[in-house]
Amino acid sequence: MHIVIVGYGRVGRRTVRILSTEGHRVTIVDSDPDRVDRATNAGFDAIIGSGDEERVLEEAGIETADAIGAFTPDLNVNFTACMIGDHHGCRTVLRIDEDYREELYDRYAENVDDVIYPERLGAAGAKTALLGGNFNVVTELATDLQLRVVEVEAGSPAIGRRLSELDLPADVRVYAHGGADESLTIPLPGIELASGDELAIITDDSAVESLRTQFTAA
């Protein structure tokens, strides 16, 4: 498949890496020249420009692409990029931050093929959505369960600790781990956490604040 990714931030970067590893052709669009340089240096096709401009997306090959993932922090840019992609017959995946109100979510969700919350699903969920799969089924096991991806921030008390040494609430389960710019894989208890690592965790609503305390900077 040929997939256009708008936004080469944390989620976009890892999604690109996973898709590329699986053999898909990816073209990146980002308005930040430094990010475009990083993508190019990593061996990816990348274009400088805003994802809400049809001219830029046409340069990225939107007319023949199979899917577009709009993963910038700007919801308006993401939505416009998806609408341009829809016009060209692409599957559309929209990033939305989880603090948006439900009615706003519904308004956007009915116009795109899939919506992802980076804080919950991260790159694995984005990849599955782009390829047409259903990654949300895990979060539907119980109404109070959440599948979240948390990043170990610089200055976090978790840095240098092994997974087995983390003081996690009893009902929290770590099911995947990835280093910076790496795909998430099966976690090993002896892995020492470093800044930029990501953990995919199944938890209930009551444990979310405890997780933030452990993995964010003091």
PDB file of C-alpha atoms in Angstrom:
ATOM      1  CA  MET A   1       0.000   0.000   0.000  1.00  0.00           C
ATOM      2  CA  HIS A   2       0.991   3.628  -0.488  1.00  0.00           C
ATOM      3  CA  ILE A   3       0.195   5.659   2.623  1.00  0.00           C
ATOM      4  CA  VAL A   4       0.566   9.396   3.181  1.00  0.00           C
ATOM      5  CA  ILE A   5       1.380  10.407   6.766  1.00  0.00           C
ATOM      6  CA  VAL A   6       0.761  14.022   7.777  1.00  0.00           C
ATOM      7  CA  GLY A   7       2.819  14.884  10.850  1.00  0.00           C
ATOM      8  CA  TYR A   8       6.203  13.364  11.717  1.00  0.00           C
ATOM      9  CA  GLY A   9       5.926  13.733  15.481  1.00  0.00           C
ATOM     10  CA  ARG A  10       6.109  10.858  17.950  1.00  0.00           C
ATOM     11  CA  VAL A  11       3.090   8.931  16.673  1.00  0.00           C
ATOM     12  CA  GLY A  12       3.720   9.697  13.014  1.00  0.00           C
ATOM     13  CA  ARG A  13       7.381   8.740  13.270  1.00  0.00           C
ATOM     14  CA  ARG A  14       6.711   5.359  14.819  1.00  0.00           C
ATOM     15  CA  THR A  15       3.781   4.647  12.527  1.00  0.00           C
ATOM     16  CA  VAL A  16       5.996   5.317   9.521  1.00  0.00           C
ATOM     17  CA  ARG A  17       8.658   2.988  10.865  1.00  0.00           C
ATOM     18  CA  ILE A  18       6.172   0.142  11.445  1.00  0.00           C
ATOM     19  CA  LEU A  19       4.508   0.546   8.043  1.00  0.00           C
ATOM     20  CA  SER A  20       7.853   0.705   6.256  1.00  0.00           C
ATOM     21  CA  THR A  21       9.115  -2.386   8.082  1.00  0.00           C
ATOM     22  CA  GLU A  22       6.023  -4.260   6.889  1.00  0.00           C
ATOM     23  CA  GLY A  23       6.772  -3.322   3.289  1.00  0.00           C
ATOM     24  CA  HIS A  24       4.354  -0.434   2.700  1.00  0.00           C
ATOM     25  CA  ARG A  25       5.391   2.673   0.782  1.00  0.00           C
ATOM     26  CA  VAL A  26       5.095   5.786   2.957  1.00  0.00           C
ATOM     27  CA  THR A  27       5.310   9.482   2.081  1.00  0.00           C
ATOM     28  CA  ILE A  28       5.584  11.991   4.932  1.00  0.00           C
ATOM     29  CA  VAL A  29       4.235  15.547   4.961  1.00  0.00           C
ATOM     30  CA  ASP A  30       5.347  17.942   7.692  1.00  0.00           C
ATOM     31  CA  SER A  31       5.599  21.727   7.925  1.00  0.00           C
ATOM     32  CA  ASP A  32       8.724  21.579  10.136  1.00  0.00           C
ATOM     33  CA  PRO A  33      11.936  21.522   8.029  1.00  0.00           C
ATOM     34  CA  ASP A  34      13.896  19.830  10.845  1.00  0.00           C
ATOM     35  CA  ARG A  35      11.420  16.962  10.987  1.00  0.00           C
ATOM     36  CA  VAL A  36      11.487  16.591   7.224  1.00  0.00           C
ATOM     37  CA  ASP A  37      15.302  16.461   7.360  1.00  0.00           C
ATOM     38  CA  ARG A  38      15.125  13.750  10.053  1.00  0.00           C
ATOM     39  CA  ALA A  39      12.681  11.732   7.977  1.00  0.00           C
ATOM     40  CA  THR A  40      14.825  12.075   4.855  1.00  0.00           C
ATOM     41  CA  ASN A  41      17.975  11.138   6.752  1.00  0.00           C
ATOM     42  CA  ALA A  42      16.148   8.054   8.033  1.00  0.00           C
ATOM     43  CA  GLY A  43      15.566   7.017   4.422  1.00  0.00           C
ATOM     44  CA  PHE A  44      11.914   8.044   4.008  1.00  0.00           C
ATOM     45  CA  ASP A  45      10.256  10.148   1.334  1.00  0.00           C
ATOM     46  CA  ALA A  46       9.262  13.457   2.938  1.00  0.00           C
ATOM     47  CA  ILE A  47       7.831  16.768   1.753  1.00  0.00           C
ATOM     48  CA  ILE A  48       7.821  20.163   3.486  1.00  0.00           C
ATOM     49  CA  GLY A  49       4.377  21.710   3.633  1.00  0.00           C
ATOM     50  CA  SER A  50       1.087  21.860   5.481  1.00  0.00           C
ATOM     51  CA  GLY A  51      -1.180  18.840   5.321  1.00  0.00           C
ATOM     52  CA  ASP A  52      -4.263  20.985   4.835  1.00  0.00           C
ATOM     53  CA  GLU A  53      -3.068  22.184   1.400  1.00  0.00           C
ATOM     54  CA  GLU A  54      -4.216  20.029  -1.504  1.00  0.00           C
ATOM     55  CA  ARG A  55      -1.208  21.067  -3.588  1.00  0.00           C
ATOM     56  CA  VAL A  56       1.148  19.668  -0.955  1.00  0.00           C
ATOM     57  CA  LEU A  57      -0.785  16.404  -0.650  1.00  0.00           C
ATOM     58  CA  GLU A  58      -0.838  16.029  -4.432  1.00  0.00           C
ATOM     59  CA  GLU A  59       2.948  16.366  -4.398  1.00  0.00           C
ATOM     60  CA  ALA A  60       2.965  13.544  -1.836  1.00  0.00           C
ATOM     61  CA  GLY A  61       0.936  11.361  -4.203  1.00  0.00           C
ATOM     62  CA  ILE A  62      -2.504  11.583  -2.602  1.00  0.00           C
ATOM     63  CA  GLU A  63      -4.180  11.005  -5.972  1.00  0.00           C
ATOM     64  CA  THR A  64      -2.982   7.405  -6.071  1.00  0.00           C
ATOM     65  CA  ALA A  65      -2.471   6.720  -2.332  1.00  0.00           C
ATOM     66  CA  ASP A  66      -4.445   4.011  -0.536  1.00  0.00           C
ATOM     67  CA  ALA A  67      -4.715   5.785   2.815  1.00  0.00           C
ATOM     68  CA  ILE A  68      -3.867   8.982   4.650  1.00  0.00           C
ATOM     69  CA  GLY A  69      -3.097   9.323   8.352  1.00  0.00           C
ATOM     70  CA  ALA A  70      -3.306  12.871   9.744  1.00  0.00           C
ATOM     71  CA  PHE A  71      -1.400  12.878  13.045  1.00  0.00           C
ATOM     72  CA  THR A  72      -0.475  16.509  13.777  1.00  0.00           C
ATOM     73  CA  PRO A  73      -1.540  18.162  17.069  1.00  0.00           C
ATOM     74  CA  ASP A  74      -3.782  20.517  15.038  1.00  0.00           C
ATOM     75  CA  LEU A  75      -7.246  18.994  14.640  1.00  0.00           C
ATOM     76  CA  ASN A  76      -8.228  21.410  11.880  1.00  0.00           C
ATOM     77  CA  VAL A  77      -5.188  20.475   9.791  1.00  0.00           C
ATOM     78  CA  ASN A  78      -5.860  16.792  10.412  1.00  0.00           C
ATOM     79  CA  PHE A  79      -9.505  17.014   9.434  1.00  0.00           C
ATOM     80  CA  THR A  80      -8.817  19.018   6.270  1.00  0.00           C
ATOM     81  CA  ALA A  81      -6.109  16.544   5.245  1.00  0.00           C
ATOM     82  CA  CYS A  82      -8.553  13.686   5.703  1.00  0.00           C
ATOM     83  CA  MET A  83     -11.223  15.443   3.644  1.00  0.00           C
ATOM     84  CA  ILE A  84      -8.725  15.963   0.824  1.00  0.00           C
ATOM     85  CA  GLY A  85      -7.770  12.312   1.083  1.00  0.00           C
ATOM     86  CA  ASP A  86     -11.416  11.261   1.024  1.00  0.00           C
ATOM     87  CA  HIS A  87     -11.941  13.311  -2.136  1.00  0.00           C
ATOM     88  CA  HIS A  88      -9.186  11.261  -3.759  1.00  0.00           C
ATOM     89  CA  GLY A  89     -10.609   7.931  -2.585  1.00  0.00           C
ATOM     90  CA  CYS A  90      -8.219   7.279   0.312  1.00  0.00           C
ATOM     91  CA  ARG A  91      -8.937   5.552   3.582  1.00  0.00           C
ATOM     92  CA  THR A  92      -8.799   8.326   6.189  1.00  0.00           C
ATOM     93  CA  VAL A  93      -7.474   8.109   9.762  1.00  0.00           C
ATOM     94  CA  LEU A  94      -7.750  11.170  12.012  1.00  0.00           C
ATOM     95  CA  ARG A  95      -5.801  11.935  15.169  1.00  0.00           C
ATOM     96  CA  ILE A  96      -7.837  13.551  17.918  1.00  0.00           C
ATOM     97  CA  ASP A  97      -6.687  14.321  21.454  1.00  0.00           C
ATOM     98  CA  GLU A  98      -8.690  12.651  24.191  1.00  0.00           C
ATOM     99  CA  ASP A  99      -9.625  15.890  25.954  1.00  0.00           C
ATOM    100  CA  TYR A 100     -12.043  16.866  23.180  1.00  0.00           C
ATOM    101  CA  ARG A 101     -15.714  16.773  24.123  1.00  0.00           C
ATOM    102  CA  GLU A 102     -17.798  13.803  23.014  1.00  0.00           C
ATOM    103  CA  GLU A 103     -20.027  15.842  20.703  1.00  0.00           C
ATOM    104  CA  LEU A 104     -16.955  17.230  18.950  1.00  0.00           C
ATOM    105  CA  TYR A 105     -15.553  13.755  18.546  1.00  0.00           C
ATOM    106  CA  ASP A 106     -18.840  12.525  17.035  1.00  0.00           C
ATOM    107  CA  ARG A 107     -18.889  15.384  14.556  1.00  0.00           C
ATOM    108  CA  TYR A 108     -15.457  14.521  13.201  1.00  0.00           C
ATOM    109  CA  ALA A 109     -15.727  10.735  13.503  1.00  0.00           C
ATOM    110  CA  GLU A 110     -18.726  10.451  11.209  1.00  0.00           C
ATOM    111  CA  ASN A 111     -16.711  11.980   8.345  1.00  0.00           C
ATOM    112  CA  VAL A 112     -13.593   9.783   8.473  1.00  0.00           C
ATOM    113  CA  ASP A 113     -12.917   6.056   8.387  1.00  0.00           C
ATOM    114  CA  ASP A 114     -11.205   5.843  11.769  1.00  0.00           C
ATOM    115  CA  VAL A 115     -10.179   8.021  14.706  1.00  0.00           C
ATOM    116  CA  ILE A 116      -7.174   7.367  16.942  1.00  0.00           C
ATOM    117  CA  TYR A 117      -6.196   8.729  20.340  1.00  0.00           C
ATOM    118  CA  PRO A 118      -2.367   8.752  20.450  1.00  0.00           C
ATOM    119  CA  GLU A 119      -2.418   8.702  24.253  1.00  0.00           C
ATOM    120  CA  ARG A 120      -4.301   5.406  24.200  1.00  0.00           C
ATOM    121  CA  LEU A 121      -3.269   3.479  21.116  1.00  0.00           C
ATOM    122  CA  GLY A 122      -0.117   5.073  19.745  1.00  0.00           C
ATOM    123  CA  ALA A 123       1.572   3.882  16.566  1.00  0.00           C
ATOM    124  CA  ALA A 124       0.263   0.310  16.760  1.00  0.00           C
ATOM    125  CA  GLY A 125      -3.314   1.549  16.723  1.00  0.00           C
ATOM    126  CA  ALA A 126      -2.562   4.062  13.967  1.00  0.00           C
ATOM    127  CA  LYS A 127      -1.025   1.378  11.767  1.00  0.00           C
ATOM    128  CA  THR A 128      -3.949  -0.987  12.269  1.00  0.00           C
ATOM    129  CA  ALA A 129      -6.454   1.769  11.514  1.00  0.00           C
ATOM    130  CA  LEU A 130      -4.642   2.715   8.306  1.00  0.00           C
ATOM    131  CA  LEU A 131      -4.687  -0.891   7.112  1.00  0.00           C
ATOM    132  CA  GLY A 132      -8.373  -1.261   7.940  1.00  0.00           C
ATOM    133  CA  GLY A 133      -8.167  -3.434  11.053  1.00  0.00           C
ATOM    134  CA  ASN A 134      -9.916  -3.079  14.403  1.00  0.00           C
ATOM    135  CA  PHE A 135      -7.543  -2.309  17.252  1.00  0.00           C
ATOM    136  CA  ASN A 136     -10.245  -0.916  19.532  1.00  0.00           C
ATOM    137  CA  VAL A 137     -11.660  -4.302  20.466  1.00  0.00           C
ATOM    138  CA  VAL A 138      -9.276  -4.563  23.439  1.00  0.00           C
ATOM    139  CA  THR A 139     -10.685  -1.402  24.979  1.00  0.00           C
ATOM    140  CA  GLU A 140     -14.200  -2.820  24.781  1.00  0.00           C
ATOM    141  CA  LEU A 141     -13.521  -5.715  27.155  1.00  0.00           C
ATOM    142  CA  ALA A 142     -14.881  -3.655  30.033  1.00  0.00           C
ATOM    143  CA  THR A 143     -16.271  -0.169  30.306  1.00  0.00           C
ATOM    144  CA  ASP A 144     -13.598   0.958  32.772  1.00  0.00           C
ATOM    145  CA  LEU A 145     -10.594  -0.531  30.932  1.00  0.00           C
ATOM    146  CA  GLN A 146      -8.242   1.607  28.878  1.00  0.00           C
ATOM    147  CA  LEU A 147      -5.506   0.606  26.505  1.00  0.00           C
ATOM    148  CA  ARG A 148      -2.923   3.374  26.769  1.00  0.00           C
ATOM    149  CA  VAL A 149       0.522   4.075  25.395  1.00  0.00           C
ATOM    150  CA  VAL A 150       2.659   6.120  27.777  1.00  0.00           C
ATOM    151  CA  GLU A 151       6.029   7.695  27.023  1.00  0.00           C
ATOM    152  CA  VAL A 152       8.862   7.828  29.534  1.00  0.00           C
ATOM    153  CA  GLU A 153       9.707  11.524  29.657  1.00  0.00           C
ATOM    154  CA  ALA A 154      13.138  12.985  30.288  1.00  0.00           C
ATOM    155  CA  GLY A 155      13.465  13.476  34.047  1.00  0.00           C
ATOM    156  CA  SER A 156      10.932  10.746  34.840  1.00  0.00           C
ATOM    157  CA  PRO A 157      11.589   8.697  38.015  1.00  0.00           C
ATOM    158  CA  ALA A 158      11.168   5.537  35.899  1.00  0.00           C
ATOM    159  CA  ILE A 159      14.396   6.150  33.943  1.00  0.00           C
ATOM    160  CA  GLY A 160      17.039   3.563  34.786  1.00  0.00           C
ATOM    161  CA  ARG A 161      14.550   1.237  36.481  1.00  0.00           C
ATOM    162  CA  ARG A 162      13.764  -2.241  35.221  1.00  0.00           C
ATOM    163  CA  LEU A 163      10.204  -3.114  34.242  1.00  0.00           C
ATOM    164  CA  SER A 164      10.090  -5.577  37.130  1.00  0.00           C
ATOM    165  CA  GLU A 165      11.011  -2.751  39.546  1.00  0.00           C
ATOM    166  CA  LEU A 166       8.155  -0.413  38.591  1.00  0.00           C
ATOM    167  CA  ASP A 167       5.664   0.291  41.351  1.00  0.00           C
ATOM    168  CA  LEU A 168       2.511  -0.235  39.275  1.00  0.00           C
ATOM    169  CA  PRO A 169      -1.019  -0.602  40.654  1.00  0.00           C
ATOM    170  CA  ALA A 170      -2.108  -4.221  41.041  1.00  0.00           C
ATOM    171  CA  ASP A 171      -4.508  -4.221  38.077  1.00  0.00           C
ATOM    172  CA  VAL A 172      -2.108  -2.592  35.594  1.00  0.00           C
ATOM    173  CA  ARG A 173      -0.560  -4.846  32.931  1.00  0.00           C
ATOM    174  CA  VAL A 174       2.327  -3.886  30.626  1.00  0.00           C
ATOM    175  CA  TYR A 175       1.927  -5.806  27.377  1.00  0.00           C
ATOM    176  CA  ALA A 176       4.468  -4.099  25.087  1.00  0.00           C
ATOM    177  CA  HIS A 177       7.608  -1.947  25.215  1.00  0.00           C
ATOM    178  CA  GLY A 178       9.614  -0.045  22.643  1.00  0.00           C
ATOM    179  CA  GLY A 179      12.692   2.133  22.754  1.00  0.00           C
ATOM    180  CA  ALA A 180      12.799   5.527  21.032  1.00  0.00           C
ATOM    181  CA  ASP A 181      12.011   5.111  17.305  1.00  0.00           C
ATOM    182  CA  GLU A 182      11.475   1.353  17.767  1.00  0.00           C
ATOM    183  CA  SER A 183       8.377  -0.761  17.287  1.00  0.00           C
ATOM    184  CA  LEU A 184       6.612  -2.034  20.394  1.00  0.00           C
ATOM    185  CA  THR A 185       7.513  -5.638  21.249  1.00  0.00           C
ATOM    186  CA  ILE A 186       6.975  -8.149  24.053  1.00  0.00           C
ATOM    187  CA  PRO A 187       8.318  -6.605  27.279  1.00  0.00           C
ATOM    188  CA  LEU A 188      11.133  -8.322  29.151  1.00  0.00           C
ATOM    189  CA  PRO A 189      11.252  -7.831  32.949  1.00  0.00           C
ATOM    190  CA  GLY A 190      14.975  -6.963  32.893  1.00  0.00           C
ATOM    191  CA  ILE A 191      14.679  -4.086  30.404  1.00  0.00           C
ATOM    192  CA  GLU A 192      15.936  -0.791  31.835  1.00  0.00           C
ATOM    193  CA  LEU A 193      13.764   2.154  30.870  1.00  0.00           C
ATOM    194  CA  ALA A 194      15.237   5.161  29.104  1.00  0.00           C
ATOM    195  CA  SER A 195      13.945   8.565  28.074  1.00  0.00           C
ATOM    196  CA  GLY A 196      11.694   8.251  25.029  1.00  0.00           C
ATOM    197  CA  ASP A 197      10.699   4.636  25.676  1.00  0.00           C
ATOM    198  CA  GLU A 198       7.031   3.751  25.271  1.00  0.00           C
ATOM    199  CA  LEU A 199       4.944   1.257  27.210  1.00  0.00           C
ATOM    200  CA  ALA A 200       1.590  -0.110  26.100  1.00  0.00           C
ATOM    201  CA  ILE A 201      -0.472  -0.649  29.221  1.00  0.00           C
ATOM    202  CA  ILE A 202      -3.923  -2.006  30.009  1.00  0.00           C
ATOM    203  CA  THR A 203      -5.351  -0.245  33.026  1.00  0.00           C
ATOM    204  CA  ASP A 204      -8.577   0.954  34.549  1.00  0.00           C
ATOM    205  CA  ASP A 205      -9.624   4.567  34.944  1.00  0.00           C
ATOM    206  CA  SER A 206      -8.539   4.790  38.581  1.00  0.00           C
ATOM    207  CA  ALA A 207      -4.861   4.070  37.834  1.00  0.00           C
ATOM    208  CA  VAL A 208      -4.297   6.681  35.122  1.00  0.00           C
ATOM    209  CA  GLU A 209      -3.057   9.425  37.449  1.00  0.00           C
ATOM    210  CA  SER A 210      -0.618   7.047  39.136  1.00  0.00           C
ATOM    211  CA  LEU A 211       0.857   6.181  35.734  1.00  0.00           C
ATOM    212  CA  ARG A 212       1.311   9.843  34.848  1.00  0.00           C
ATOM    213  CA  THR A 213       3.234  10.409  38.093  1.00  0.00           C
ATOM    214  CA  GLN A 214       5.656   7.571  37.345  1.00  0.00           C
ATOM    215  CA  PHE A 215       6.403   8.322  33.706  1.00  0.00           C
ATOM    216  CA  THR A 216       6.348  12.127  33.461  1.00  0.00           C
ATOM    217  CA  ALA A 217       9.068  14.509  34.584  1.00  0.00           C
ATOM    218  CA  ALA A 218       8.970  15.581  38.196  1.00  0.00           C
TER     219      ALA A 218
END
